[in-house]
C-alpha positions as a LaTeX table, in Angstrom:
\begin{tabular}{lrrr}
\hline
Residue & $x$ (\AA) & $y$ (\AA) & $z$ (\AA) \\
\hline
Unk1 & 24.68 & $-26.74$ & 17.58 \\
Unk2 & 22.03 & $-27.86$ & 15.23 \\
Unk3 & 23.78 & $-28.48$ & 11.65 \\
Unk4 & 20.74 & $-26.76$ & 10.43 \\
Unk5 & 20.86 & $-23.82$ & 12.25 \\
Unk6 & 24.49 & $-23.65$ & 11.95 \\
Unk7 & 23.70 & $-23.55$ & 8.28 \\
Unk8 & 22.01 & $-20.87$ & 8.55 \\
Unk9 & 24.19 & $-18.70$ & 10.61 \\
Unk10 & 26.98 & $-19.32$ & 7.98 \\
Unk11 & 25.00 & $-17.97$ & 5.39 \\
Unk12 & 23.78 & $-15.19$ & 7.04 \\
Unk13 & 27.13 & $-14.08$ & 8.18 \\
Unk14 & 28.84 & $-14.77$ & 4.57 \\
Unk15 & 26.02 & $-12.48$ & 3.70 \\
Unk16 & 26.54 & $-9.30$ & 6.22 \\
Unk17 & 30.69 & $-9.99$ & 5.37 \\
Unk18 & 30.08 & $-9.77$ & 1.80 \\
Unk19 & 27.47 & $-7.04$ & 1.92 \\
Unk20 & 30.26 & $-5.07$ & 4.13 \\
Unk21 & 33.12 & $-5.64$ & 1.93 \\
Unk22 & 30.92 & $-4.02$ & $-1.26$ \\
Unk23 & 30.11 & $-1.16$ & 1.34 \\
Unk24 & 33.57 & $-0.60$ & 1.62 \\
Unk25 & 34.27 & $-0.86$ & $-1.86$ \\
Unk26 & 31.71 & 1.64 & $-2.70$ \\
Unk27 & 32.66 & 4.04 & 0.01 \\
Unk28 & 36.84 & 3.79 & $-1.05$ \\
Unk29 & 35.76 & 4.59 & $-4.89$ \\
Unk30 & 34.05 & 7.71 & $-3.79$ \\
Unk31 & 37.13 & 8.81 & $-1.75$ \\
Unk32 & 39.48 & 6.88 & $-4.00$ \\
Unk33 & 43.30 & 8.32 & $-3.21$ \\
Unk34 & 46.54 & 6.98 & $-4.27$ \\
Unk35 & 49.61 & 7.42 & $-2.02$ \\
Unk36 & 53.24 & 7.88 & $-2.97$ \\
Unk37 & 56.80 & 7.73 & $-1.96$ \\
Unk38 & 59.08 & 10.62 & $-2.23$ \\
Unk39 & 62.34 & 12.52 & $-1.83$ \\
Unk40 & 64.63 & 14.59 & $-2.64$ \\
Unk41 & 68.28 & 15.46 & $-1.78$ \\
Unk42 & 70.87 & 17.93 & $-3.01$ \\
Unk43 & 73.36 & 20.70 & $-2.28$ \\
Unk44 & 72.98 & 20.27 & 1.74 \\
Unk45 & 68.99 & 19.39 & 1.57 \\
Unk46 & 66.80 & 16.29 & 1.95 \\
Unk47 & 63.18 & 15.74 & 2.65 \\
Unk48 & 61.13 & 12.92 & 2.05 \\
Unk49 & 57.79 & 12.01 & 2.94 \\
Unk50 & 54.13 & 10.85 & 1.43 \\
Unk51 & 51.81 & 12.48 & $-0.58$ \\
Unk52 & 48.65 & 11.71 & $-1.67$ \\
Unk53 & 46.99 & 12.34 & $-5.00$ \\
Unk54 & 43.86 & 11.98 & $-6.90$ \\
Unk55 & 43.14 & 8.16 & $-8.59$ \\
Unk56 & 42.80 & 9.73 & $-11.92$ \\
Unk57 & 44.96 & 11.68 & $-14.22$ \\
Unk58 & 44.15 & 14.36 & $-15.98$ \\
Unk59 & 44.21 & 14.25 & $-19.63$ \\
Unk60 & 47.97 & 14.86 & $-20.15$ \\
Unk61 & 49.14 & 11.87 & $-17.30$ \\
Unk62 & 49.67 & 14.10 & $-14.17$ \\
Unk63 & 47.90 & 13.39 & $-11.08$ \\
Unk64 & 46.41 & 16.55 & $-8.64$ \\
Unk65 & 48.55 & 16.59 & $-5.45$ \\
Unk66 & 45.45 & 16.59 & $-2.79$ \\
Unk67 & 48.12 & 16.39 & 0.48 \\
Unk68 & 51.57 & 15.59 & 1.45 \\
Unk69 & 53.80 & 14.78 & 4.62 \\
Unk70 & 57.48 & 14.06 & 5.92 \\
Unk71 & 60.30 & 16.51 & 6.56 \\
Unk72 & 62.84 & 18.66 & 4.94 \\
Unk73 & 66.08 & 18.64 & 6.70 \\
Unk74 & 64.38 & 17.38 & 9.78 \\
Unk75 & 61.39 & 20.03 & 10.00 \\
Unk76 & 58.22 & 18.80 & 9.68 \\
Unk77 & 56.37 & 19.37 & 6.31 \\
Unk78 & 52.50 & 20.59 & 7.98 \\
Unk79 & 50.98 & 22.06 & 4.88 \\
Unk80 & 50.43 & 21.84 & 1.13 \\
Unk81 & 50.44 & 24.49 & $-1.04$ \\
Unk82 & 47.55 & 25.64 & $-2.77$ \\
Unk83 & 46.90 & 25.22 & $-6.56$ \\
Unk84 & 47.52 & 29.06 & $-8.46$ \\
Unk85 & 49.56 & 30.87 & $-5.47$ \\
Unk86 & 52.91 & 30.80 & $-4.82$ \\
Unk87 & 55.00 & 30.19 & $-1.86$ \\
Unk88 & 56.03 & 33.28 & 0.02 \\
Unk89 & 58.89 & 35.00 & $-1.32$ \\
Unk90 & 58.71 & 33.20 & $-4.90$ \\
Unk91 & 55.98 & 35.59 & $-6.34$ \\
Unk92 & 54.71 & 35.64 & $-9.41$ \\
Unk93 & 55.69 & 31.72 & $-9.77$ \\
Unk94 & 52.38 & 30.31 & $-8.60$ \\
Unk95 & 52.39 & 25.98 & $-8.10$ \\
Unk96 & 50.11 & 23.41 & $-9.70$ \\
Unk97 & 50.89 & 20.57 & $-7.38$ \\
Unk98 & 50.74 & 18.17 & $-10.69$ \\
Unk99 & 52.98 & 14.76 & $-10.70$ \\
Unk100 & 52.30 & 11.63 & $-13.19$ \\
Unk101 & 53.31 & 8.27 & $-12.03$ \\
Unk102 & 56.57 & 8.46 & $-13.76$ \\
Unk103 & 57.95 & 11.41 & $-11.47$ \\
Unk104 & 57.55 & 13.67 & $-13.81$ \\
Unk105 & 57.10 & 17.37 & $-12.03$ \\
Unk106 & 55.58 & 20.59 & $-14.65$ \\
Unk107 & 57.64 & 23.58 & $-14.74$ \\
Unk108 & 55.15 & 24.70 & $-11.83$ \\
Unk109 & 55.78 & 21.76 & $-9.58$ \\
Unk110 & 54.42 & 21.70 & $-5.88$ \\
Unk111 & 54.97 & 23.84 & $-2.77$ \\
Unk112 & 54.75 & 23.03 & 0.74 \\
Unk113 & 55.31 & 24.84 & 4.16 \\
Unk114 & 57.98 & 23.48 & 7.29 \\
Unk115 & 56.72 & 23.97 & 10.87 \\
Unk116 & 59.43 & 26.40 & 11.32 \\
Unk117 & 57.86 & 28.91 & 8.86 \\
Unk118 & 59.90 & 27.77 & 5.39 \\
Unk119 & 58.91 & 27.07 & 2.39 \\
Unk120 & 59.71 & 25.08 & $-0.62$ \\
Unk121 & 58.86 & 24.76 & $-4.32$ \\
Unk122 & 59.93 & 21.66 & $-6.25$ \\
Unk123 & 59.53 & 21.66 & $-9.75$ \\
Unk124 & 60.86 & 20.37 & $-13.13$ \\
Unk125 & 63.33 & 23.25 & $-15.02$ \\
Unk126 & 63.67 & 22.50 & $-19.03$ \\
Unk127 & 65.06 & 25.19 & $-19.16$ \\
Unk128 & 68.29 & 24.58 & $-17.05$ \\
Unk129 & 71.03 & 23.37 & $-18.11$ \\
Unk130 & 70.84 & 20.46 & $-18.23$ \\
Unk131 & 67.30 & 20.79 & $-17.48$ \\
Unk132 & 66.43 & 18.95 & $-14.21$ \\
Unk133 & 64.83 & 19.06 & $-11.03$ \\
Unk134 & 65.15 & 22.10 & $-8.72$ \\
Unk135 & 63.70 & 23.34 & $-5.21$ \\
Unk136 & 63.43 & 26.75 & $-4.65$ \\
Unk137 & 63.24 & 27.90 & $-1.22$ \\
Unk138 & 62.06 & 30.30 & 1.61 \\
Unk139 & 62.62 & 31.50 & 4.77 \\
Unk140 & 60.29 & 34.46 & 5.12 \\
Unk141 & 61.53 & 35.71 & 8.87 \\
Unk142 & 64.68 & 36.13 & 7.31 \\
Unk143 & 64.00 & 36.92 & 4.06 \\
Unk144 & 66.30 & 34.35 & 3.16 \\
Unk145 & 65.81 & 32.06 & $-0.23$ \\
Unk146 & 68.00 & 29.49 & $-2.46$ \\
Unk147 & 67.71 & 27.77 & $-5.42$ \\
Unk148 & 69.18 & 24.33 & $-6.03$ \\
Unk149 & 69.77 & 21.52 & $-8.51$ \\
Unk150 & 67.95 & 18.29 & $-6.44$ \\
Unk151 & 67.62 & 14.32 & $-7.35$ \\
Unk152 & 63.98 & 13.88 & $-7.01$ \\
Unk153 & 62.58 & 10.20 & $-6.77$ \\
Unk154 & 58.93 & 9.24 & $-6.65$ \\
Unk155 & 56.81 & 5.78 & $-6.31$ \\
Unk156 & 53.78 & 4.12 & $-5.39$ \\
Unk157 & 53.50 & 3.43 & $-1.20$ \\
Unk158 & 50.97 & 1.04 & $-0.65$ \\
Unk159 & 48.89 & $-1.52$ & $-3.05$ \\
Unk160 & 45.52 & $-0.19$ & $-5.11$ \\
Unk161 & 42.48 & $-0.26$ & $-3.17$ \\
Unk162 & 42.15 & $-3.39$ & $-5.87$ \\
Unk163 & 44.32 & $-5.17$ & $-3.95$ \\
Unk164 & 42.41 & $-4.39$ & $-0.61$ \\
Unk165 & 39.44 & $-5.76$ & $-2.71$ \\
Unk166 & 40.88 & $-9.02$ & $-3.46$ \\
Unk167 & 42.36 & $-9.51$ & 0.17 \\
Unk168 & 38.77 & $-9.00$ & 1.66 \\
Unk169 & 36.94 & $-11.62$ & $-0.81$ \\
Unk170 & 39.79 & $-14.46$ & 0.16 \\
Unk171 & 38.84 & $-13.69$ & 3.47 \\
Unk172 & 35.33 & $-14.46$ & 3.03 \\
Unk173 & 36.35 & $-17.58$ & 1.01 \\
Unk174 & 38.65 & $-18.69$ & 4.08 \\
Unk175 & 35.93 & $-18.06$ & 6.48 \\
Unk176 & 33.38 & $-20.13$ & 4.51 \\
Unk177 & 35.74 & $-22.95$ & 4.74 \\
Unk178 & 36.13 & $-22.72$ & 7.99 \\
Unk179 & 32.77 & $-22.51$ & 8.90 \\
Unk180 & 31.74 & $-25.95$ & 6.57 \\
Unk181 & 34.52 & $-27.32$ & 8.50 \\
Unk182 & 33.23 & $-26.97$ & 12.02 \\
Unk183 & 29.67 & $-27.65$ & 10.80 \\
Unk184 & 30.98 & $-31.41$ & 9.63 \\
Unk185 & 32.49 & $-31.76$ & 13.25 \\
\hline
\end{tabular}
């Protein structure tokens, strides 16, 4: 190939690369999202799973819950519960589905629903002693509930979008590299 043309080809597809990689940057920061890790076991339960929340806390630290997945005891978690209402069979305590990065859970905490038609609300009781984390939950079809002390953990799951950022720009730089390299051939 013609060094100059090649030349040109390099450029032009550094070009598209980088004009792709700002694309994507703009499009994640409009749909920014930052996943988590977490669990919780106690008195004969566990579930764990994933949940997703906003990229910015509100002004006291806690982060909106926006989605979550995994499994309590083995039954699929298939739906978040929705900010102000409360799970079945735990009216008038409505959920907020607020976390901060610490782990830290509101006296409201969050509520989800099981593909077998229970329920569950996690939250953070001050009130208990010792205060601590409890899940309340529901089984509707049997109008069956309990209530019990749980060891909650909670952590980041993947790296920022940042990170994604800085990945994507050494692989331009590597490709540029490359490119010189097979023009000097």
């Amino acid at each position: 190939m013609n060094p100059r043309r090649h030349e040109t080809y390099t450029r032009r597809a550094l070009a598209a690369m980088a004009a792709a990689v700002a694309g994507i940057m703009c499009i994640g920061s409009a749909k920014a999202a930052l996943l988590w890790d977490w669990g919780y076991t106690g008195g004969g339960v566990n579930a764990w799973g994933t949940m997703t929340t906003t990229d910015v806390a509100n002004s006291e630290g806690f982060f909106e819950i926006t989605a979550i997945t995994g499994v309590r005891n083995g039954d699929a978690i298939i739906t978040l519960q929705s900010n102000g209402t409360s799970i079945p069979g735990n009216e008038p305590f409505v959920v907020d589905n607020l976390i901060k990065a610490s782990g830290k859970l509101n006296g409201d905490g969050f509520g989800y629903g099981t593909q077998s038609g229970s329920f569950a609300n996690v939250f953070f009781a001050d009130w208990a002693s010792p205060a601590g984390f409890i899940e309340f939950a529901t089984r509707p079809s049997e109008q069956a509930t309990s209530e019990l002390p749980v060891t909650f953990r909670f952590a980041p799951s993947v790296p920022e979008p940042s990170t994604f950022a800085l990945a994507a720009i050494g692989g331009l730089g590597l490709f540029a590299r490359r490119m010189r390299a097979r023009a000097t051939r």
